[in-house]
Structure formats: C-alpha cells, structure tokens
PDB file of C-alpha atoms in Angstrom:
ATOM      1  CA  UNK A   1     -43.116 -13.151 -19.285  1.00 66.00           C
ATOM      2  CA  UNK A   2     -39.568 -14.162 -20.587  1.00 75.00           C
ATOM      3  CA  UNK A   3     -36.906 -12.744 -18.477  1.00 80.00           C
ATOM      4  CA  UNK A   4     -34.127 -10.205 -19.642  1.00 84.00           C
ATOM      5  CA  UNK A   5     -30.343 -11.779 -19.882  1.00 85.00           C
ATOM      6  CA  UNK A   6     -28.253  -9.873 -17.613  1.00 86.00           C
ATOM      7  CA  UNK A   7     -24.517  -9.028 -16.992  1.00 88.00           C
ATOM      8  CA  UNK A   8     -22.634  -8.406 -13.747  1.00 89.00           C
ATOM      9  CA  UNK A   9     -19.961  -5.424 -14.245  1.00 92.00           C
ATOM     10  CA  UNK A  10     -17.492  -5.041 -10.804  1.00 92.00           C
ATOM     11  CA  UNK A  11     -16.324  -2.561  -9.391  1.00 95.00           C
ATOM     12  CA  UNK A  12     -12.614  -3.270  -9.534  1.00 96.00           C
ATOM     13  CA  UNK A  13      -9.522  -2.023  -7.835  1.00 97.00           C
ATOM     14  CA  UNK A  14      -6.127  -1.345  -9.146  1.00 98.00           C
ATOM     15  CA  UNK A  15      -3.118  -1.073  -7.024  1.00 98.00           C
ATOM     16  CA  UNK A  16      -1.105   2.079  -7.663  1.00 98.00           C
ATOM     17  CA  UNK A  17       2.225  -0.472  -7.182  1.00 97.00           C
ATOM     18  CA  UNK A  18       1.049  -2.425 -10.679  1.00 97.00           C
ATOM     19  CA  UNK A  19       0.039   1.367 -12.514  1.00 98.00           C
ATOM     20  CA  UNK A  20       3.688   2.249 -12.043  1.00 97.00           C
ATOM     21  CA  UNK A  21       5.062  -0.954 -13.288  1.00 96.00           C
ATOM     22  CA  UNK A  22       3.725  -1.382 -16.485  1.00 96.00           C
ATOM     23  CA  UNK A  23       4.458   2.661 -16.965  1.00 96.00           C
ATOM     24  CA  UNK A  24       8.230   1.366 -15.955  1.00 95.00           C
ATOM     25  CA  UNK A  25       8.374  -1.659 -18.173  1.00 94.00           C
ATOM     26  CA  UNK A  26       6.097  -0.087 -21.372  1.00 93.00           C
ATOM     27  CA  UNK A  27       8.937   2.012 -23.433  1.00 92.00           C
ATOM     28  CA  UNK A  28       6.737   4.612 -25.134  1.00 93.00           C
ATOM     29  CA  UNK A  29       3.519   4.057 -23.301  1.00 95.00           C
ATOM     30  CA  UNK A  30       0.773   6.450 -24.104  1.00 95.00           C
ATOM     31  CA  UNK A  31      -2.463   5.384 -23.112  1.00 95.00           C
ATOM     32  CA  UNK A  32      -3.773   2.516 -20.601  1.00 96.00           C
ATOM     33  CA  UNK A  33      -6.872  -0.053 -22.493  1.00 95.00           C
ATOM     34  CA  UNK A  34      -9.101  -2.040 -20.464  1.00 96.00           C
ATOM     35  CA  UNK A  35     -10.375  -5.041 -22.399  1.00 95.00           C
ATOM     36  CA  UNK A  36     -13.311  -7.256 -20.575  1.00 93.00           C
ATOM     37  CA  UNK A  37     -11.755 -10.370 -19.099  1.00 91.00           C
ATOM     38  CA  UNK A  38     -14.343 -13.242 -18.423  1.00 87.00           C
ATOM     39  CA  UNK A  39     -12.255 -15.453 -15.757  1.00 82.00           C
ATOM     40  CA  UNK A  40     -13.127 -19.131 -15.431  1.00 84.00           C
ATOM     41  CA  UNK A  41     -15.843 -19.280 -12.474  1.00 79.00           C
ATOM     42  CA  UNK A  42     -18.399 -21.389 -11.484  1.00 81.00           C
ATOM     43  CA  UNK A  43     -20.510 -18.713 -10.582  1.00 74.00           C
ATOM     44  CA  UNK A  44     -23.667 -18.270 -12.553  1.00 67.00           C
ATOM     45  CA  UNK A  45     -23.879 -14.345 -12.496  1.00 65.00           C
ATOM     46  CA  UNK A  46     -20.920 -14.556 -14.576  1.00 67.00           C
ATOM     47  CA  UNK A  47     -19.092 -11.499 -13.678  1.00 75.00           C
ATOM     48  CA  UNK A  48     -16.757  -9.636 -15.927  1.00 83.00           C
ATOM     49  CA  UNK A  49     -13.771  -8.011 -15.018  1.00 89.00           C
ATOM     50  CA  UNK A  50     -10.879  -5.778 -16.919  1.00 94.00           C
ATOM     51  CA  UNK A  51      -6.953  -6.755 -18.064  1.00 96.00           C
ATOM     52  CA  UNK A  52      -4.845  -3.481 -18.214  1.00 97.00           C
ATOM     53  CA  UNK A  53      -2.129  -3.139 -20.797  1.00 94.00           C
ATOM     54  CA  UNK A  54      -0.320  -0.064 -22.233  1.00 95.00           C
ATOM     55  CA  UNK A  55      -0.335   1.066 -26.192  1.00 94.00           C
ATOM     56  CA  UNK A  56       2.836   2.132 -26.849  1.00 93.00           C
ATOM     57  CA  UNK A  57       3.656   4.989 -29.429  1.00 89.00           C
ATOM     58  CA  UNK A  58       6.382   4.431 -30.868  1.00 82.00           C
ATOM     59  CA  UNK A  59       6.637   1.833 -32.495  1.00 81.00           C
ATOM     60  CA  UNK A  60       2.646   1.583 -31.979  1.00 86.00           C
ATOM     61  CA  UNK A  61       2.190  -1.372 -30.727  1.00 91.00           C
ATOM     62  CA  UNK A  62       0.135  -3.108 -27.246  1.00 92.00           C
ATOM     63  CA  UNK A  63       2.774  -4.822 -24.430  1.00 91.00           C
ATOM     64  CA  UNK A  64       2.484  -8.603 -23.604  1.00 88.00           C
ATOM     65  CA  UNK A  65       2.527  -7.947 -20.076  1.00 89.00           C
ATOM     66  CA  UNK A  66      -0.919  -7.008 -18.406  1.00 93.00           C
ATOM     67  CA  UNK A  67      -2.411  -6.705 -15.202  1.00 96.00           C
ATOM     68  CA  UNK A  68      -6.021  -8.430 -13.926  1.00 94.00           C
ATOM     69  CA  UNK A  69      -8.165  -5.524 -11.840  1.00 96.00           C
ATOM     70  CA  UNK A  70      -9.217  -7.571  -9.115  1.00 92.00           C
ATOM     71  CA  UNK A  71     -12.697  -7.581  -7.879  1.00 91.00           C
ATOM     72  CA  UNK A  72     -13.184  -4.413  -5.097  1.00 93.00           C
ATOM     73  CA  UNK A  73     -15.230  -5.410  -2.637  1.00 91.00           C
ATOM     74  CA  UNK A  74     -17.771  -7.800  -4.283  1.00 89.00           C
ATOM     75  CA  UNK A  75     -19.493  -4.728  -5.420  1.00 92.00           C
ATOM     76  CA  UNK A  76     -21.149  -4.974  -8.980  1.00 92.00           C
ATOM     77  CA  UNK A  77     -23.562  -3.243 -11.344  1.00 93.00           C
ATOM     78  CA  UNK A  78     -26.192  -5.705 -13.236  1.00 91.00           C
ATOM     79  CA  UNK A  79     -27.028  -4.176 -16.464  1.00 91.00           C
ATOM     80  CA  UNK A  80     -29.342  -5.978 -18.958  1.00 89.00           C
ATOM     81  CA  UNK A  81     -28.769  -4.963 -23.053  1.00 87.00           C
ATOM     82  CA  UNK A  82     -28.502  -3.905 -25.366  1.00 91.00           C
ATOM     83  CA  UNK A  83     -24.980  -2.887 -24.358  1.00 92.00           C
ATOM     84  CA  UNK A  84     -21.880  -2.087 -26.060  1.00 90.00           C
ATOM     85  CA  UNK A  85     -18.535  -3.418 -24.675  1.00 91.00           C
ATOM     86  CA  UNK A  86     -15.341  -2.202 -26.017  1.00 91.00           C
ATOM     87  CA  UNK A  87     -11.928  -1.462 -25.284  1.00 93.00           C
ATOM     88  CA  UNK A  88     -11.819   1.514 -22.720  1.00 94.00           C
ATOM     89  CA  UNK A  89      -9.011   3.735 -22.768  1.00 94.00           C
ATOM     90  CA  UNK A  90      -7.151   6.402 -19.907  1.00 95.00           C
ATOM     91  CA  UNK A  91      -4.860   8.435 -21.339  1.00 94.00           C
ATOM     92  CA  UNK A  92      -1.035   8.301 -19.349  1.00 96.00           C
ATOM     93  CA  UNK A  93      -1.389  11.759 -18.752  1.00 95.00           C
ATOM     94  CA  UNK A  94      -4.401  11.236 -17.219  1.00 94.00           C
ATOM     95  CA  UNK A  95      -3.507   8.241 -15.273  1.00 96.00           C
ATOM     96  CA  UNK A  96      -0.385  10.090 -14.183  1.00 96.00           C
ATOM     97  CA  UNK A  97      -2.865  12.780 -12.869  1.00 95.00           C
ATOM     98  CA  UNK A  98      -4.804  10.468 -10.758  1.00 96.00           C
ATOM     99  CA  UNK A  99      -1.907   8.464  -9.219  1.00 96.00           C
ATOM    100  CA  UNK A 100       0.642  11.699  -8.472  1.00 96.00           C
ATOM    101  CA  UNK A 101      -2.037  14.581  -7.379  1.00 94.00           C
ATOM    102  CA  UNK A 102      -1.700  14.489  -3.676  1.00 92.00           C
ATOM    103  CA  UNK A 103      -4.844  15.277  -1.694  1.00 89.00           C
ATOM    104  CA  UNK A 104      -5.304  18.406   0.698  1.00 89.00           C
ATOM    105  CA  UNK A 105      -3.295  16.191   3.482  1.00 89.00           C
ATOM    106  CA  UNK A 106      -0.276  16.204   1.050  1.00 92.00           C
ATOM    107  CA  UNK A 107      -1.384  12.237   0.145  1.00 92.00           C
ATOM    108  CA  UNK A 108      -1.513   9.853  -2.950  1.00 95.00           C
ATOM    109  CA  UNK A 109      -3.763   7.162  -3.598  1.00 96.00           C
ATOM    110  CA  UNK A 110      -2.657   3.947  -3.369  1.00 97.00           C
ATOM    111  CA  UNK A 111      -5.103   2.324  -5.659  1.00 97.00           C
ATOM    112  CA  UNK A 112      -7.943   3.308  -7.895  1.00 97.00           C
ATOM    113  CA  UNK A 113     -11.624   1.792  -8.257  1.00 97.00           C
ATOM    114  CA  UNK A 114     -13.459   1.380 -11.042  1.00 97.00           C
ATOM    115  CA  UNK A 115     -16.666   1.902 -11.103  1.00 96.00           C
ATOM    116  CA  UNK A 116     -18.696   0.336 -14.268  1.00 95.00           C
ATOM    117  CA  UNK A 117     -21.533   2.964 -16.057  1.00 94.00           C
ATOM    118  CA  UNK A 118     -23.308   3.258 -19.394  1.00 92.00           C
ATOM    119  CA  UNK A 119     -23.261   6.509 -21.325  1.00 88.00           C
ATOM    120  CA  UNK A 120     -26.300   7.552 -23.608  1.00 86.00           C
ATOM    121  CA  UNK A 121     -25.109   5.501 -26.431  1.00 87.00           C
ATOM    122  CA  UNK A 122     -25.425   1.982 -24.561  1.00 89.00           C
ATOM    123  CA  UNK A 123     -21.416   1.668 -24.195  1.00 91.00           C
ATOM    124  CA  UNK A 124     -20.238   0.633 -21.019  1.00 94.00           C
ATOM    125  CA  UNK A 125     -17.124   2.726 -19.235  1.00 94.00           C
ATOM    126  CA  UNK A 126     -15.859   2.932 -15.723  1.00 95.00           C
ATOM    127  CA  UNK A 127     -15.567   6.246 -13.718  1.00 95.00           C
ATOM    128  CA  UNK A 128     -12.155   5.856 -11.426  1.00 96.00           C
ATOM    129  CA  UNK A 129     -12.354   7.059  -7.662  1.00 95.00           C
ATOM    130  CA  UNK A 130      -9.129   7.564  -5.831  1.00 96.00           C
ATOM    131  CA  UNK A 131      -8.390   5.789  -2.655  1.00 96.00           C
ATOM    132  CA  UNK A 132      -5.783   5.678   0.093  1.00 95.00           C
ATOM    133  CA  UNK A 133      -5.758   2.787   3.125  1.00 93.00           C
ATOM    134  CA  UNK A 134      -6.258   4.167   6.372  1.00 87.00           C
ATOM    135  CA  UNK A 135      -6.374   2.454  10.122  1.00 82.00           C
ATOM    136  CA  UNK A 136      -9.792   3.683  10.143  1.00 83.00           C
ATOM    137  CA  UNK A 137     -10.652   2.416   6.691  1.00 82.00           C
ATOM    138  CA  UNK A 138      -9.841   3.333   3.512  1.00 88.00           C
ATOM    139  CA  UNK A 139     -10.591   6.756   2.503  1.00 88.00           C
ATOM    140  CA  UNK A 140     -12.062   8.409  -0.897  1.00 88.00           C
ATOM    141  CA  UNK A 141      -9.220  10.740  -2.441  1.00 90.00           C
ATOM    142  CA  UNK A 142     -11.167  13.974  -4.226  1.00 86.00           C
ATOM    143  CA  UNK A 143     -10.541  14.096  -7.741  1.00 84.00           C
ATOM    144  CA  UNK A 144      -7.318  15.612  -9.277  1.00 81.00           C
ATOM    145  CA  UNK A 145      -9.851  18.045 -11.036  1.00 80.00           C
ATOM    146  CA  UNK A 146     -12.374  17.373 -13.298  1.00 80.00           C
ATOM    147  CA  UNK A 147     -13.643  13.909 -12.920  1.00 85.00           C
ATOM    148  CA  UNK A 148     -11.654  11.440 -14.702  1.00 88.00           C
ATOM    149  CA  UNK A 149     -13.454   8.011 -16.576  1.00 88.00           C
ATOM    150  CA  UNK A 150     -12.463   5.278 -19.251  1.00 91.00           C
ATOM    151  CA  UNK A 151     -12.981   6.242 -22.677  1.00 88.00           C
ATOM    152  CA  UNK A 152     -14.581   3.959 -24.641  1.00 86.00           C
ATOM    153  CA  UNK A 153     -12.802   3.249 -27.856  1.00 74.00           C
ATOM    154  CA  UNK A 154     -14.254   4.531 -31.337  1.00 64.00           C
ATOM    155  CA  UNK A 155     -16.920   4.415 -32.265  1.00 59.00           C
ATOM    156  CA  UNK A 156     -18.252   5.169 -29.238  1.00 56.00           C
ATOM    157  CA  UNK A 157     -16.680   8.609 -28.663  1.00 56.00           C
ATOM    158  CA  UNK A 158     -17.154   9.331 -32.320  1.00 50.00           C
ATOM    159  CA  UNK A 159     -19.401  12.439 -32.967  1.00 41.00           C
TER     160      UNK A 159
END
C-alpha cells in the first residue's frame, strides 16, 4: 500500500503589538493576506506557516514590510491532498473587530491564533480565536460576534 504525502498546517499566533503596526505603517490598508511561508527547517514534517502583509487601496498596491505568525504552541493539523493553498485574506474591518471588541471583563486580546481548516472545496483557511495572557494561563476571548476566519482568495470564494 503506497502511503499518502502529507502536510503539517500550525496553529499560529499573532501578537496584537505587530497587527497594530503594520495598520500604523500601511497608508491605505484595507485588507490583511496570509501567504504560506515554508521556513528553512530540518524537520521532515515540513511545517508551513503564514507571512502577514497589508493591500493597500489606494494606490492598490501590497507593503514590503510583513510579519512571520510564529508557531502557537507546536500545535498542527496534518492534512493529506488534494488541497488548495492560496492567499487568505481578513478584511481591516474585520481585523479591527477582533483586536478592539473588549470581552464581558471590559478586555482585549492580546494576540490571535490561527487555527488551519479546509472548507468543502479542498481550500485551506484558518479560523482566528481571540486570546488574552493571564497568571493563570492564557484565556480564550469569545468572539466579537459572528465567528470570524481567513478568506481564501478567488477562486475559492467564487460562487
């Protein structure tokens, strides 16, 4: 029996500090994309992680600057194919949403997770939990409202 390929997706984490940055440096920023970043490793599961840069509208064009999500945890989902990977995309008005919606204790995250998923059409996106550090450990933040997750660029969203 030949055995399926597979790919490591982590969970990653992304420090409120850096979201606010590159909104404060990105003139025109509209929308956060995630683009899969394969880091040099000599680790054989070969884990993939994201890079974070803003699209900015005007003059419609992507910043130089980006961030690395850093692994959260060491947690990962192992998918095997097929599977589509593309750009993923949160919209600033959503990522505003998750990073200045207190909780019921009048608190704001102070980093997101991103959780890797597949949707029906085989397209990997990440849904994004809240979190704020605690002495008792960190805590899961309830969702602004509905739940919010990456978009995954067209043609994956196309209907």
């Amino acid at each position: 029996m030949e055995e399926i390929q597979t790919l490591k997706f982590f969970w990653l984490k992304y420090e409120i500090s850096a979201i606010q940055a590159l909104i404060n440096n990105s003139p025109g920023i509209d929308s956060f994309v995630f683009s899969y970043f394969f880091a040099a490793t000599d680790d054989d599961s070969k884990p993939l992680q994201l890079i974070s840069y803003a699209h900015m509208s005007p003059p419609n064009q992507y910043s130089s600057y980006y961030d690395t999500l850093e692994d959260y945890n060491n947690n990962a989902l192992e998918l095997s194919g097929p599977l589509i990977m593309s750009n993923n995309i949160i919209s600033l008005a959503d990522m505003l949403l998750l990073i200045n919606t207190a909780d019921p204790d009048g608190d704001k995250p102070d980093y997101l997770v991103f959780i890797p998923n597949v949707n029906d059409t085989r397209h990997i996106y990440y849904d994004v939990n809240r979190y704020k550090r605690s002495g008792t450990g960190d805590v899961h933040q309830p969702d602004p409202s509905a739940p919010i997750n990456t978009n995954p660029s067209p043609p994956a969203t196309i209907s």
